[in-house]
Amino acid sequence: MTLPLQEPVLVFGLAVIIFLISPFLMSKLRIPGIIGPIIAGVVIGPNGLGLLERGETIQLLGTVGLLFIIFIAGLELDIDGFKKYRSRSILFGLLSFFVPLLFGTVLAYYLGFSFSAAILLGSIVGSHTLLAYPIASRLGIAKNKAVTTAIGGTLLTDTFAMLILAAVVGLAGGDTSAEFWFRLIVSTIIFGLVVLVGAPFTAKWFFRNSNNDGQMEFNFVLTVMFVAGALALLAGLEPIIGAFLAGLALNRYIYDHGTLMNRIRFTGNALFIPFFLLSVGMLMDLSVLFSSLDAWFMLGVVLGSVLIGKSIASMVTSKIYHYNRLENFVMIGLTTPQAAATLAATLVGFEIGLLDVATVNAVIVMILLTCITGPYLTEKFGRKLAESETLEAPQLSDERPERILIPVANPKTTETLLDLSFVVRRAKASEEPIYPLSVVQRDVKSVENAVASAEKMLTQAIAHAASAEIPARSLIKVDRNPGRGIERAVAEERITTIIAGWNGQKSTKTKLFGSVIDNFLDHTNERAMIVKLGHPLNTTDRIMLLVPSGSDHKPGFADALRIVKGMAAQLNTLLEVLVVRDQTEPYEKILGDIKPNVTTVIHRLASWQELYRQPVESLRKNDLVIVMSARKGTIAWHPQLDQLPSRLAVANPESFIIFYPTETGETDVRGARGTEVPKEVLFRRDYD
């Protein structure tokens, strides 16, 4: 066996051993695990023990890992937050790039570099890589306003860095014509439009026709990411810009904590991203620092420009927008690491003769130091920020564990109902498992065979939940009818939410949904969502919430709104609220007090007939209608609520949810349920 290792099995085997052991060792030293592969790369690389060389395979897998980091950052970017804080992201991006650029350019020019080389070196330290973003994501602070500001600013810093690199390469080649600049600007604009317009259009069509095929969906996502990277190359930019824009383009179609998102994260974090970190470490040659005094000068220039420039940008932005100390340090931690654009620009500058060996090695050592500093700051202060946000979060009055029950009867709709339960579970910030349920009727000829069939169907449900890393506990109840079985499961398992599918048909004119659903609605007070989904959740363009008069007096109304807003945030959709025969001011106040913040529009409808004439008729194909309903005889119930499901079932929208908030302890207006209904609610109710 010769060194460096050439046998693919040995190369790959050594790499995965490093990926397994290094995070464990780093945790013992209280250092972020993401640093482990970088240090391992220094040790086993060509400038260390020489066990591995940075060959084509390592570079290929490392490049894919880099694209995954940037792509996932685009997917997880809080679009609503970015829109809300876009001015902050623009300001921070400008400061984060041009302040280090100014430091680096002036110092490099003072040290004798040509103007082109000085500008290139300044752009190198102006960019940054979101190396520490997986830490912020793991800590649950990805949607914090400071993190959103930092990620949004990254789009500007890396774009500016790549544009300057393209310009410097053109200048070095003697191409300074107006045609060159025109071609560069036009190609960049066309590239951006193709990705940001073409990818969402293609994604909407694909997800509507993929039939929830997990493998096809994952391959589609990879295709979009790499095609966008290739288009960036054609436009004269770096592939990381394409990967980031691809993530933004698919952001609203891949919701957080869904099965597809989990597969993307798992593939990137388990394999490709560690290869990128390993390849970065293999570039380091620490011996240069001890053989060349120039390397120390250059290391001081580039490292000082990065640390001082990024810190100034973060502090100024934090001061202007009143970010606290923890948010300021998290921003510094996220924007300090140098790797992606830095490596690309440095290697290109070396190849065209603008940067010498000492400068290249100084930049590489700087990369190592910043890749250690950034994740350390993000881990340390991000953890404290996550803890502070948890303490500040309002505590719910209902202290019961949030448990979601999904009665499954039709294998074709099971995965759709489960996907909805994942979104609701996330909106409630629940750590409890979900409960897929199958009810076997006691009077069937062979109960044993029926139970076996139920077990098989529930196994598929458990597998789908496991692919999204959502814990699940299957339930089988044997009872005289399905409705009674659901009622038993709610009581025995302390269920708080029931999500049940409906095919849009009812058995008799006297039934609201059918005997099964009507039965558990009549005999339970828990939160219930009766669902008819005709399109994939991730292709939803708009959520329309219908709120009948008096809903603001329901005990479970605010909690129901929290779920609806959480759904809108995860699906990145507009929330349009229609208030029927009531003033909008109370609802505006309640919505404003509930997190998360989503783009919300509120309208008032004077009558139920106006609802049928205008909003229902104008519904679009990808709208999701949510009716904030009420059980008969409780606050906010209206006879029209019993007619609405049938009307929606034959209207334009393919998808709607009849949402029954929790009514525990609430009184039936006929004296059957528990607390007194405010008189003003009764008097303003419309019974025409």
PDB file of N, CA and C in Angstrom, residues 70 73 77 82 89-90 92-94 96-97 126-131 133 147-161 240-241 244 310 331 334-335 341:
ATOM      1  N   ILE A  70     -24.741  26.296   0.312  1.00  0.00           N
ATOM      2  CA  ILE A  70     -25.366  27.511  -0.185  1.00  0.00           C
ATOM      3  C   ILE A  70     -26.821  27.258  -0.576  1.00  0.00           C
ATOM      4  N   ALA A  73     -29.016  27.028   2.496  1.00  0.00           N
ATOM      5  CA  ALA A  73     -29.211  28.371   3.051  1.00  0.00           C
ATOM      6  C   ALA A  73     -30.319  29.106   2.292  1.00  0.00           C
ATOM      7  N   LEU A  77     -33.989  30.221   3.943  1.00  0.00           N
ATOM      8  CA  LEU A  77     -34.123  31.658   4.133  1.00  0.00           C
ATOM      9  C   LEU A  77     -35.588  32.016   4.363  1.00  0.00           C
ATOM     10  N   PHE A  82     -37.134  38.095   4.969  1.00  0.00           N
ATOM     11  CA  PHE A  82     -36.228  38.774   4.041  1.00  0.00           C
ATOM     12  C   PHE A  82     -36.918  39.964   3.386  1.00  0.00           C
ATOM     13  N   SER A  89     -30.864  43.787   4.967  1.00  0.00           N
ATOM     14  CA  SER A  89     -29.948  42.880   4.277  1.00  0.00           C
ATOM     15  C   SER A  89     -29.109  43.623   3.253  1.00  0.00           C
ATOM     16  N   ILE A  90     -29.731  44.563   2.547  1.00  0.00           N
ATOM     17  CA  ILE A  90     -28.989  45.333   1.549  1.00  0.00           C
ATOM     18  C   ILE A  90     -27.921  46.181   2.225  1.00  0.00           C
ATOM     19  N   PHE A  92     -26.553  45.739   5.221  1.00  0.00           N
ATOM     20  CA  PHE A  92     -25.526  44.880   5.798  1.00  0.00           C
ATOM     21  C   PHE A  92     -24.641  44.278   4.709  1.00  0.00           C
ATOM     22  N   GLY A  93     -25.251  43.848   3.599  1.00  0.00           N
ATOM     23  CA  GLY A  93     -24.457  43.279   2.511  1.00  0.00           C
ATOM     24  C   GLY A  93     -23.458  44.281   1.956  1.00  0.00           C
ATOM     25  N   LEU A  94     -23.901  45.531   1.786  1.00  0.00           N
ATOM     26  CA  LEU A  94     -22.993  46.566   1.282  1.00  0.00           C
ATOM     27  C   LEU A  94     -21.855  46.827   2.265  1.00  0.00           C
ATOM     28  N   SER A  96     -20.804  44.797   4.695  1.00  0.00           N
ATOM     29  CA  SER A  96     -20.014  43.586   4.909  1.00  0.00           C
ATOM     30  C   SER A  96     -19.052  43.327   3.759  1.00  0.00           C
ATOM     31  N   PHE A  97     -19.358  43.870   2.592  1.00  0.00           N
ATOM     32  CA  PHE A  97     -18.438  43.680   1.458  1.00  0.00           C
ATOM     33  C   PHE A  97     -17.462  44.846   1.316  1.00  0.00           C
ATOM     34  N   GLY A 126     -13.782  40.541   1.208  1.00  0.00           N
ATOM     35  CA  GLY A 126     -15.125  41.107   1.326  1.00  0.00           C
ATOM     36  C   GLY A 126     -16.215  40.057   1.285  1.00  0.00           C
ATOM     37  N   SER A 127     -15.939  38.936   0.615  1.00  0.00           N
ATOM     38  CA  SER A 127     -16.945  37.877   0.539  1.00  0.00           C
ATOM     39  C   SER A 127     -16.900  37.021   1.802  1.00  0.00           C
ATOM     40  N   HIS A 128     -17.819  36.093   1.920  1.00  0.00           N
ATOM     41  CA  HIS A 128     -17.786  35.127   3.015  1.00  0.00           C
ATOM     42  C   HIS A 128     -18.611  33.903   2.636  1.00  0.00           C
ATOM     43  N   THR A 129     -18.408  32.835   3.356  1.00  0.00           N
ATOM     44  CA  THR A 129     -19.124  31.578   3.116  1.00  0.00           C
ATOM     45  C   THR A 129     -19.958  31.244   4.343  1.00  0.00           C
ATOM     46  N   LEU A 130     -21.192  30.813   4.129  1.00  0.00           N
ATOM     47  CA  LEU A 130     -22.088  30.493   5.245  1.00  0.00           C
ATOM     48  C   LEU A 130     -21.736  29.127   5.849  1.00  0.00           C
ATOM     49  N   LEU A 131     -20.476  28.995   6.214  1.00  0.00           N
ATOM     50  CA  LEU A 131     -19.986  27.727   6.752  1.00  0.00           C
ATOM     51  C   LEU A 131     -20.679  27.372   8.066  1.00  0.00           C
ATOM     52  N   TYR A 133     -23.686  28.252   8.950  1.00  0.00           N
ATOM     53  CA  TYR A 133     -25.145  28.262   8.887  1.00  0.00           C
ATOM     54  C   TYR A 133     -25.786  26.982   9.410  1.00  0.00           C
ATOM     55  N   VAL A 147     -30.124  36.749  11.801  1.00  0.00           N
ATOM     56  CA  VAL A 147     -29.654  35.675  10.924  1.00  0.00           C
ATOM     57  C   VAL A 147     -30.183  35.893   9.518  1.00  0.00           C
ATOM     58  N   THR A 148     -31.456  36.272   9.397  1.00  0.00           N
ATOM     59  CA  THR A 148     -32.037  36.560   8.084  1.00  0.00           C
ATOM     60  C   THR A 148     -31.300  37.707   7.402  1.00  0.00           C
ATOM     61  N   THR A 149     -30.937  38.719   8.174  1.00  0.00           N
ATOM     62  CA  THR A 149     -30.182  39.845   7.628  1.00  0.00           C
ATOM     63  C   THR A 149     -28.830  39.388   7.099  1.00  0.00           C
ATOM     64  N   ALA A 150     -28.146  38.549   7.866  1.00  0.00           N
ATOM     65  CA  ALA A 150     -26.826  38.059   7.460  1.00  0.00           C
ATOM     66  C   ALA A 150     -26.900  37.206   6.202  1.00  0.00           C
ATOM     67  N   ILE A 151     -27.900  36.323   6.142  1.00  0.00           N
ATOM     68  CA  ILE A 151     -28.028  35.447   4.980  1.00  0.00           C
ATOM     69  C   ILE A 151     -28.397  36.254   3.742  1.00  0.00           C
ATOM     70  N   GLY A 152     -29.324  37.197   3.893  1.00  0.00           N
ATOM     71  CA  GLY A 152     -29.683  38.047   2.762  1.00  0.00           C
ATOM     72  C   GLY A 152     -28.497  38.857   2.273  1.00  0.00           C
ATOM     73  N   GLY A 153     -27.668  39.345   3.197  1.00  0.00           N
ATOM     74  CA  GLY A 153     -26.477  40.090   2.807  1.00  0.00           C
ATOM     75  C   GLY A 153     -25.469  39.247   2.059  1.00  0.00           C
ATOM     76  N   THR A 154     -25.473  37.936   2.302  1.00  0.00           N
ATOM     77  CA  THR A 154     -24.539  37.037   1.628  1.00  0.00           C
ATOM     78  C   THR A 154     -24.742  37.063   0.123  1.00  0.00           C
ATOM     79  N   LEU A 155     -25.984  37.176  -0.316  1.00  0.00           N
ATOM     80  CA  LEU A 155     -26.267  37.222  -1.743  1.00  0.00           C
ATOM     81  C   LEU A 155     -25.535  38.396  -2.394  1.00  0.00           C
ATOM     82  N   LEU A 156     -25.503  39.530  -1.703  1.00  0.00           N
ATOM     83  CA  LEU A 156     -24.818  40.699  -2.245  1.00  0.00           C
ATOM     84  C   LEU A 156     -23.303  40.535  -2.213  1.00  0.00           C
ATOM     85  N   THR A 157     -22.765  40.086  -1.062  1.00  0.00           N
ATOM     86  CA  THR A 157     -21.305  39.994  -0.940  1.00  0.00           C
ATOM     87  C   THR A 157     -20.709  39.031  -1.953  1.00  0.00           C
ATOM     88  N   ASP A 158     -21.302  37.860  -2.115  1.00  0.00           N
ATOM     89  CA  ASP A 158     -20.752  36.879  -3.048  1.00  0.00           C
ATOM     90  C   ASP A 158     -20.958  37.303  -4.497  1.00  0.00           C
ATOM     91  N   THR A 159     -22.081  37.971  -4.778  1.00  0.00           N
ATOM     92  CA  THR A 159     -22.299  38.462  -6.139  1.00  0.00           C
ATOM     93  C   THR A 159     -21.278  39.531  -6.492  1.00  0.00           C
ATOM     94  N   PHE A 160     -21.064  40.472  -5.574  1.00  0.00           N
ATOM     95  CA  PHE A 160     -20.062  41.509  -5.823  1.00  0.00           C
ATOM     96  C   PHE A 160     -18.676  40.895  -6.010  1.00  0.00           C
ATOM     97  N   ALA A 161     -18.339  39.924  -5.160  1.00  0.00           N
ATOM     98  CA  ALA A 161     -17.018  39.293  -5.248  1.00  0.00           C
ATOM     99  C   ALA A 161     -16.820  38.611  -6.594  1.00  0.00           C
ATOM    100  N   ILE A 240     -21.798  28.827  -7.004  1.00  0.00           N
ATOM    101  CA  ILE A 240     -22.453  29.049  -5.717  1.00  0.00           C
ATOM    102  C   ILE A 240     -23.570  30.086  -5.824  1.00  0.00           C
ATOM    103  N   ILE A 241     -23.437  31.048  -6.739  1.00  0.00           N
ATOM    104  CA  ILE A 241     -24.506  32.022  -6.950  1.00  0.00           C
ATOM    105  C   ILE A 241     -25.732  31.317  -7.516  1.00  0.00           C
ATOM    106  N   PHE A 244     -27.438  29.270  -4.710  1.00  0.00           N
ATOM    107  CA  PHE A 244     -28.191  30.109  -3.777  1.00  0.00           C
ATOM    108  C   PHE A 244     -29.510  30.569  -4.402  1.00  0.00           C
ATOM    109  N   LYS A 310     -15.672  42.762   8.949  1.00  0.00           N
ATOM    110  CA  LYS A 310     -16.944  42.092   9.231  1.00  0.00           C
ATOM    111  C   LYS A 310     -17.519  42.535  10.573  1.00  0.00           C
ATOM    112  N   MET A 331     -24.140  37.367  13.950  1.00  0.00           N
ATOM    113  CA  MET A 331     -23.892  37.901  12.603  1.00  0.00           C
ATOM    114  C   MET A 331     -22.407  37.867  12.269  1.00  0.00           C
ATOM    115  N   LEU A 334     -21.433  34.266  11.552  1.00  0.00           N
ATOM    116  CA  LEU A 334     -21.912  33.766  10.266  1.00  0.00           C
ATOM    117  C   LEU A 334     -21.120  34.327   9.094  1.00  0.00           C
ATOM    118  N   THR A 335     -20.631  35.558   9.210  1.00  0.00           N
ATOM    119  CA  THR A 335     -20.003  36.221   8.064  1.00  0.00           C
ATOM    120  C   THR A 335     -18.482  36.251   8.124  1.00  0.00           C
ATOM    121  N   ALA A 341     -16.168  31.659  -2.197  1.00  0.00           N
ATOM    122  CA  ALA A 341     -15.731  32.684  -3.133  1.00  0.00           C
ATOM    123  C   ALA A 341     -14.268  33.041  -2.899  1.00  0.00           C
TER     124      ALA A 341
END
